[in-house]
């Protein structure tokens, strides 16, 4: 989990962002967090909620956000306090099984890129 967080963090830092990264396990519990110097106060919570959303719905948090627009009948899902309908959360899969998720907050428009960099770092271990 820490390897994923470090790789995601390094990717965003290399692009000049100040951010936070959170990895959650299959139960949606936080198992790794990195908050960079100067990262916004909201970023640890944002990263955790994006990861939780990706894990809960077994899909990227951006796909969850799109689903709310495409299917207004599902907007009730936003009532869950840990759900966040913003890009940046990606599920971590081992084969077809979702085993956790990573969330990034603080790199507008690039959160998914950084989350994916974390997953890519351990892709060979997830087969």
PDB file of N, CA, C and O in Angstrom, residues 37-88:
ATOM      1  N   UNK A  37       4.083  18.527   2.101  1.00  0.00           N
ATOM      2  CA  UNK A  37       4.253  19.869   2.645  1.00  0.00           C
ATOM      3  C   UNK A  37       3.500  20.854   1.767  1.00  0.00           C
ATOM      4  O   UNK A  37       3.607  20.818   0.542  1.00  0.00           O
ATOM      5  N   UNK A  38       2.725  21.709   2.382  1.00  0.00           N
ATOM      6  CA  UNK A  38       2.003  22.735   1.654  1.00  0.00           C
ATOM      7  C   UNK A  38       0.713  22.273   1.009  1.00  0.00           C
ATOM      8  O   UNK A  38       0.029  23.070   0.370  1.00  0.00           O
ATOM      9  N   UNK A  39       0.359  21.003   1.158  1.00  0.00           N
ATOM     10  CA  UNK A  39      -0.904  20.505   0.585  1.00  0.00           C
ATOM     11  C   UNK A  39      -2.074  21.171   1.295  1.00  0.00           C
ATOM     12  O   UNK A  39      -2.019  21.460   2.492  1.00  0.00           O
ATOM     13  N   UNK A  40      -3.136  21.416   0.550  1.00  0.00           N
ATOM     14  CA  UNK A  40      -4.326  22.034   1.128  1.00  0.00           C
ATOM     15  C   UNK A  40      -4.875  21.234   2.297  1.00  0.00           C
ATOM     16  O   UNK A  40      -4.752  20.005   2.334  1.00  0.00           O
ATOM     17  N   UNK A  41      -5.472  21.935   3.228  1.00  0.00           N
ATOM     18  CA  UNK A  41      -6.019  21.285   4.423  1.00  0.00           C
ATOM     19  C   UNK A  41      -7.076  20.237   4.088  1.00  0.00           C
ATOM     20  O   UNK A  41      -7.254  19.269   4.820  1.00  0.00           O
ATOM     21  N   UNK A  42      -7.773  20.417   2.985  1.00  0.00           N
ATOM     22  CA  UNK A  42      -8.853  19.506   2.590  1.00  0.00           C
ATOM     23  C   UNK A  42      -8.335  18.244   1.901  1.00  0.00           C
ATOM     24  O   UNK A  42      -9.079  17.280   1.747  1.00  0.00           O
ATOM     25  N   UNK A  43      -7.072  18.226   1.475  1.00  0.00           N
ATOM     26  CA  UNK A  43      -6.617  17.141   0.611  1.00  0.00           C
ATOM     27  C   UNK A  43      -6.574  15.764   1.267  1.00  0.00           C
ATOM     28  O   UNK A  43      -6.885  14.783   0.590  1.00  0.00           O
ATOM     29  N   UNK A  44      -6.219  15.625   2.556  1.00  0.00           N
ATOM     30  CA  UNK A  44      -6.272  14.272   3.128  1.00  0.00           C
ATOM     31  C   UNK A  44      -7.690  13.692   3.116  1.00  0.00           C
ATOM     32  O   UNK A  44      -7.895  12.534   2.768  1.00  0.00           O
ATOM     33  N   UNK A  45      -8.666  14.525   3.467  1.00  0.00           N
ATOM     34  CA  UNK A  45     -10.051  14.059   3.456  1.00  0.00           C
ATOM     35  C   UNK A  45     -10.513  13.759   2.037  1.00  0.00           C
ATOM     36  O   UNK A  45     -11.158  12.741   1.779  1.00  0.00           O
ATOM     37  N   UNK A  46     -10.181  14.638   1.094  1.00  0.00           N
ATOM     38  CA  UNK A  46     -10.576  14.422  -0.296  1.00  0.00           C
ATOM     39  C   UNK A  46      -9.999  13.138  -0.852  1.00  0.00           C
ATOM     40  O   UNK A  46     -10.696  12.361  -1.504  1.00  0.00           O
ATOM     41  N   UNK A  47      -8.722  12.901  -0.597  1.00  0.00           N
ATOM     42  CA  UNK A  47      -8.074  11.682  -1.091  1.00  0.00           C
ATOM     43  C   UNK A  47      -8.713  10.436  -0.485  1.00  0.00           C
ATOM     44  O   UNK A  47      -8.970   9.455  -1.183  1.00  0.00           O
ATOM     45  N   UNK A  48      -8.977  10.487   0.806  1.00  0.00           N
ATOM     46  CA  UNK A  48      -9.587   9.329   1.485  1.00  0.00           C
ATOM     47  C   UNK A  48     -10.982   9.058   0.940  1.00  0.00           C
ATOM     48  O   UNK A  48     -11.339   7.914   0.652  1.00  0.00           O
ATOM     49  N   UNK A  49     -11.764  10.090   0.767  1.00  0.00           N
ATOM     50  CA  UNK A  49     -13.135   9.918   0.280  1.00  0.00           C
ATOM     51  C   UNK A  49     -13.166   9.433  -1.167  1.00  0.00           C
ATOM     52  O   UNK A  49     -14.025   8.635  -1.553  1.00  0.00           O
ATOM     53  N   UNK A  50     -12.235   9.891  -1.988  1.00  0.00           N
ATOM     54  CA  UNK A  50     -12.164   9.416  -3.374  1.00  0.00           C
ATOM     55  C   UNK A  50     -11.795   7.937  -3.403  1.00  0.00           C
ATOM     56  O   UNK A  50     -12.379   7.159  -4.164  1.00  0.00           O
ATOM     57  N   UNK A  51     -10.818   7.546  -2.589  1.00  0.00           N
ATOM     58  CA  UNK A  51     -10.438   6.130  -2.519  1.00  0.00           C
ATOM     59  C   UNK A  51     -11.610   5.289  -2.020  1.00  0.00           C
ATOM     60  O   UNK A  51     -11.903   4.223  -2.571  1.00  0.00           O
ATOM     61  N   UNK A  52     -12.275   5.750  -0.975  1.00  0.00           N
ATOM     62  CA  UNK A  52     -13.422   5.035  -0.420  1.00  0.00           C
ATOM     63  C   UNK A  52     -14.520   4.870  -1.474  1.00  0.00           C
ATOM     64  O   UNK A  52     -15.117   3.798  -1.611  1.00  0.00           O
ATOM     65  N   UNK A  53     -14.777   5.934  -2.242  1.00  0.00           N
ATOM     66  CA  UNK A  53     -15.799   5.888  -3.296  1.00  0.00           C
ATOM     67  C   UNK A  53     -15.436   4.847  -4.350  1.00  0.00           C
ATOM     68  O   UNK A  53     -16.272   4.030  -4.753  1.00  0.00           O
ATOM     69  N   UNK A  54     -14.172   4.862  -4.777  1.00  0.00           N
ATOM     70  CA  UNK A  54     -13.723   3.889  -5.786  1.00  0.00           C
ATOM     71  C   UNK A  54     -13.857   2.470  -5.262  1.00  0.00           C
ATOM     72  O   UNK A  54     -14.262   1.559  -5.995  1.00  0.00           O
ATOM     73  N   UNK A  55     -13.524   2.258  -4.000  1.00  0.00           N
ATOM     74  CA  UNK A  55     -13.636   0.909  -3.420  1.00  0.00           C
ATOM     75  C   UNK A  55     -15.093   0.509  -3.256  1.00  0.00           C
ATOM     76  O   UNK A  55     -15.488  -0.599  -3.602  1.00  0.00           O
ATOM     77  N   UNK A  56     -15.911   1.397  -2.738  1.00  0.00           N
ATOM     78  CA  UNK A  56     -17.320   1.091  -2.469  1.00  0.00           C
ATOM     79  C   UNK A  56     -18.069   0.690  -3.735  1.00  0.00           C
ATOM     80  O   UNK A  56     -18.826  -0.270  -3.734  1.00  0.00           O
ATOM     81  N   UNK A  57     -17.844   1.442  -4.821  1.00  0.00           N
ATOM     82  CA  UNK A  57     -18.589   1.212  -6.048  1.00  0.00           C
ATOM     83  C   UNK A  57     -17.797   0.422  -7.087  1.00  0.00           C
ATOM     84  O   UNK A  57     -18.271   0.209  -8.201  1.00  0.00           O
ATOM     85  N   UNK A  58     -16.582  -0.021  -6.716  1.00  0.00           N
ATOM     86  CA  UNK A  58     -15.734  -0.830  -7.608  1.00  0.00           C
ATOM     87  C   UNK A  58     -15.551  -0.192  -8.979  1.00  0.00           C
ATOM     88  O   UNK A  58     -15.564  -0.878 -10.006  1.00  0.00           O
ATOM     89  N   UNK A  59     -15.391   1.111  -8.973  1.00  0.00           N
ATOM     90  CA  UNK A  59     -15.184   1.856 -10.211  1.00  0.00           C
ATOM     91  C   UNK A  59     -14.481   3.163  -9.875  1.00  0.00           C
ATOM     92  O   UNK A  59     -14.490   3.583  -8.722  1.00  0.00           O
ATOM     93  N   UNK A  60     -13.871   3.798 -10.861  1.00  0.00           N
ATOM     94  CA  UNK A  60     -13.238   5.090 -10.592  1.00  0.00           C
ATOM     95  C   UNK A  60     -14.249   6.087 -10.026  1.00  0.00           C
ATOM     96  O   UNK A  60     -15.436   6.069 -10.400  1.00  0.00           O
ATOM     97  N   UNK A  61     -13.787   6.940  -9.134  1.00  0.00           N
ATOM     98  CA  UNK A  61     -14.694   7.933  -8.558  1.00  0.00           C
ATOM     99  C   UNK A  61     -15.244   8.861  -9.639  1.00  0.00           C
ATOM    100  O   UNK A  61     -16.369   9.352  -9.516  1.00  0.00           O
ATOM    101  N   UNK A  62     -14.502   9.077 -10.727  1.00  0.00           N
ATOM    102  CA  UNK A  62     -15.006   9.886 -11.848  1.00  0.00           C
ATOM    103  C   UNK A  62     -16.186   9.190 -12.531  1.00  0.00           C
ATOM    104  O   UNK A  62     -17.133   9.856 -12.964  1.00  0.00           O
ATOM    105  N   UNK A  63     -16.146   7.864 -12.628  1.00  0.00           N
ATOM    106  CA  UNK A  63     -17.260   7.107 -13.220  1.00  0.00           C
ATOM    107  C   UNK A  63     -18.488   7.194 -12.322  1.00  0.00           C
ATOM    108  O   UNK A  63     -19.625   7.277 -12.808  1.00  0.00           O
ATOM    109  N   UNK A  64     -18.267   7.180 -11.007  1.00  0.00           N
ATOM    110  CA  UNK A  64     -19.369   7.352 -10.062  1.00  0.00           C
ATOM    111  C   UNK A  64     -20.013   8.726 -10.268  1.00  0.00           C
ATOM    112  O   UNK A  64     -21.236   8.854 -10.318  1.00  0.00           O
ATOM    113  N   UNK A  65     -19.187   9.768 -10.421  1.00  0.00           N
ATOM    114  CA  UNK A  65     -19.703  11.119 -10.646  1.00  0.00           C
ATOM    115  C   UNK A  65     -20.523  11.168 -11.936  1.00  0.00           C
ATOM    116  O   UNK A  65     -21.600  11.772 -11.971  1.00  0.00           O
ATOM    117  N   UNK A  66     -20.036  10.523 -12.986  1.00  0.00           N
ATOM    118  CA  UNK A  66     -20.753  10.495 -14.262  1.00  0.00           C
ATOM    119  C   UNK A  66     -22.078   9.747 -14.121  1.00  0.00           C
ATOM    120  O   UNK A  66     -23.089  10.159 -14.677  1.00  0.00           O
ATOM    121  N   UNK A  67     -22.060   8.672 -13.342  1.00  0.00           N
ATOM    122  CA  UNK A  67     -23.295   7.901 -13.128  1.00  0.00           C
ATOM    123  C   UNK A  67     -24.375   8.770 -12.489  1.00  0.00           C
ATOM    124  O   UNK A  67     -25.557   8.655 -12.831  1.00  0.00           O
ATOM    125  N   UNK A  68     -23.984   9.645 -11.585  1.00  0.00           N
ATOM    126  CA  UNK A  68     -24.969  10.506 -10.925  1.00  0.00           C
ATOM    127  C   UNK A  68     -25.650  11.444 -11.911  1.00  0.00           C
ATOM    128  O   UNK A  68     -26.828  11.759 -11.770  1.00  0.00           O
ATOM    129  N   UNK A  69     -24.913  11.869 -12.926  1.00  0.00           N
ATOM    130  CA  UNK A  69     -25.466  12.738 -13.965  1.00  0.00           C
ATOM    131  C   UNK A  69     -26.340  11.924 -14.918  1.00  0.00           C
ATOM    132  O   UNK A  69     -27.459  12.328 -15.256  1.00  0.00           O
ATOM    133  N   UNK A  70     -25.831  10.768 -15.335  1.00  0.00           N
ATOM    134  CA  UNK A  70     -26.551   9.930 -16.297  1.00  0.00           C
ATOM    135  C   UNK A  70     -27.779   9.265 -15.701  1.00  0.00           C
ATOM    136  O   UNK A  70     -28.737   8.983 -16.420  1.00  0.00           O
ATOM    137  N   UNK A  71     -27.723   8.979 -14.411  1.00  0.00           N
ATOM    138  CA  UNK A  71     -28.837   8.285 -13.737  1.00  0.00           C
ATOM    139  C   UNK A  71     -29.216   9.046 -12.470  1.00  0.00           C
ATOM    140  O   UNK A  71     -28.794   8.699 -11.366  1.00  0.00           O
ATOM    141  N   UNK A  72     -30.003  10.108 -12.605  1.00  0.00           N
ATOM    142  CA  UNK A  72     -30.371  10.936 -11.454  1.00  0.00           C
ATOM    143  C   UNK A  72     -31.021  10.150 -10.314  1.00  0.00           C
ATOM    144  O   UNK A  72     -30.968  10.578  -9.164  1.00  0.00           O
ATOM    145  N   UNK A  73     -31.584   8.989 -10.626  1.00  0.00           N
ATOM    146  CA  UNK A  73     -32.202   8.165  -9.590  1.00  0.00           C
ATOM    147  C   UNK A  73     -31.176   7.631  -8.584  1.00  0.00           C
ATOM    148  O   UNK A  73     -31.547   7.153  -7.518  1.00  0.00           O
ATOM    149  N   UNK A  74     -29.884   7.720  -8.922  1.00  0.00           N
ATOM    150  CA  UNK A  74     -28.846   7.209  -8.012  1.00  0.00           C
ATOM    151  C   UNK A  74     -28.225   8.305  -7.150  1.00  0.00           C
ATOM    152  O   UNK A  74     -27.300   8.034  -6.393  1.00  0.00           O
ATOM    153  N   UNK A  75     -28.724   9.521  -7.246  1.00  0.00           N
ATOM    154  CA  UNK A  75     -28.131  10.644  -6.519  1.00  0.00           C
ATOM    155  C   UNK A  75     -28.191  10.446  -4.997  1.00  0.00           C
ATOM    156  O   UNK A  75     -27.409  11.039  -4.258  1.00  0.00           O
ATOM    157  N   UNK A  76     -29.058   9.587  -4.543  1.00  0.00           N
ATOM    158  CA  UNK A  76     -29.132   9.291  -3.108  1.00  0.00           C
ATOM    159  C   UNK A  76     -27.826   8.747  -2.552  1.00  0.00           C
ATOM    160  O   UNK A  76     -27.548   8.860  -1.352  1.00  0.00           O
ATOM    161  N   UNK A  77     -26.982   8.180  -3.411  1.00  0.00           N
ATOM    162  CA  UNK A  77     -25.683   7.668  -2.980  1.00  0.00           C
ATOM    163  C   UNK A  77     -24.812   8.758  -2.370  1.00  0.00           C
ATOM    164  O   UNK A  77     -23.896   8.475  -1.610  1.00  0.00           O
ATOM    165  N   UNK A  78     -25.082  10.006  -2.713  1.00  0.00           N
ATOM    166  CA  UNK A  78     -24.294  11.116  -2.173  1.00  0.00           C
ATOM    167  C   UNK A  78     -24.580  11.357  -0.689  1.00  0.00           C
ATOM    168  O   UNK A  78     -23.861  12.127  -0.049  1.00  0.00           O
ATOM    169  N   UNK A  79     -25.605  10.716  -0.155  1.00  0.00           N
ATOM    170  CA  UNK A  79     -25.921  10.885   1.257  1.00  0.00           C
ATOM    171  C   UNK A  79     -24.926  10.173   2.167  1.00  0.00           C
ATOM    172  O   UNK A  79     -24.846  10.464   3.349  1.00  0.00           O
ATOM    173  N   UNK A  80     -24.151   9.247   1.613  1.00  0.00           N
ATOM    174  CA  UNK A  80     -23.126   8.576   2.406  1.00  0.00           C
ATOM    175  C   UNK A  80     -22.008   9.567   2.685  1.00  0.00           C
ATOM    176  O   UNK A  80     -21.459  10.185   1.766  1.00  0.00           O
ATOM    177  N   UNK A  81     -21.632   9.707   3.934  1.00  0.00           N
ATOM    178  CA  UNK A  81     -20.695  10.768   4.324  1.00  0.00           C
ATOM    179  C   UNK A  81     -19.294  10.600   3.747  1.00  0.00           C
ATOM    180  O   UNK A  81     -18.581  11.580   3.585  1.00  0.00           O
ATOM    181  N   UNK A  82     -18.875   9.401   3.415  1.00  0.00           N
ATOM    182  CA  UNK A  82     -17.505   9.193   2.934  1.00  0.00           C
ATOM    183  C   UNK A  82     -17.399   9.153   1.410  1.00  0.00           C
ATOM    184  O   UNK A  82     -16.310   9.010   0.876  1.00  0.00           O
ATOM    185  N   UNK A  83     -18.517   9.301   0.712  1.00  0.00           N
ATOM    186  CA  UNK A  83     -18.526   9.255  -0.746  1.00  0.00           C
ATOM    187  C   UNK A  83     -18.217  10.646  -1.301  1.00  0.00           C
ATOM    188  O   UNK A  83     -18.679  11.655  -0.776  1.00  0.00           O
ATOM    189  N   UNK A  84     -17.420  10.688  -2.379  1.00  0.00           N
ATOM    190  CA  UNK A  84     -17.091  11.959  -3.025  1.00  0.00           C
ATOM    191  C   UNK A  84     -17.106  11.761  -4.538  1.00  0.00           C
ATOM    192  O   UNK A  84     -16.351  10.936  -5.068  1.00  0.00           O
ATOM    193  N   UNK A  85     -17.958  12.509  -5.211  1.00  0.00           N
ATOM    194  CA  UNK A  85     -18.132  12.374  -6.654  1.00  0.00           C
ATOM    195  C   UNK A  85     -17.189  13.308  -7.412  1.00  0.00           C
ATOM    196  O   UNK A  85     -17.614  14.257  -8.060  1.00  0.00           O
ATOM    197  N   UNK A  86     -15.894  13.044  -7.301  1.00  0.00           N
ATOM    198  CA  UNK A  86     -14.857  13.778  -8.022  1.00  0.00           C
ATOM    199  C   UNK A  86     -13.821  12.789  -8.529  1.00  0.00           C
ATOM    200  O   UNK A  86     -13.600  11.750  -7.904  1.00  0.00           O
ATOM    201  N   UNK A  87     -13.164  13.120  -9.615  1.00  0.00           N
ATOM    202  CA  UNK A  87     -12.092  12.266 -10.134  1.00  0.00           C
ATOM    203  C   UNK A  87     -10.946  12.193  -9.125  1.00  0.00           C
ATOM    204  O   UNK A  87     -10.767  13.090  -8.313  1.00  0.00           O
ATOM    205  N   UNK A  88     -10.179  11.111  -9.226  1.00  0.00           N
ATOM    206  CA  UNK A  88      -8.996  10.954  -8.375  1.00  0.00           C
ATOM    207  C   UNK A  88      -8.934   9.647  -7.627  1.00  0.00           C
ATOM    208  O   UNK A  88      -7.886   9.268  -7.130  1.00  0.00           O
TER     209      UNK A  88
END
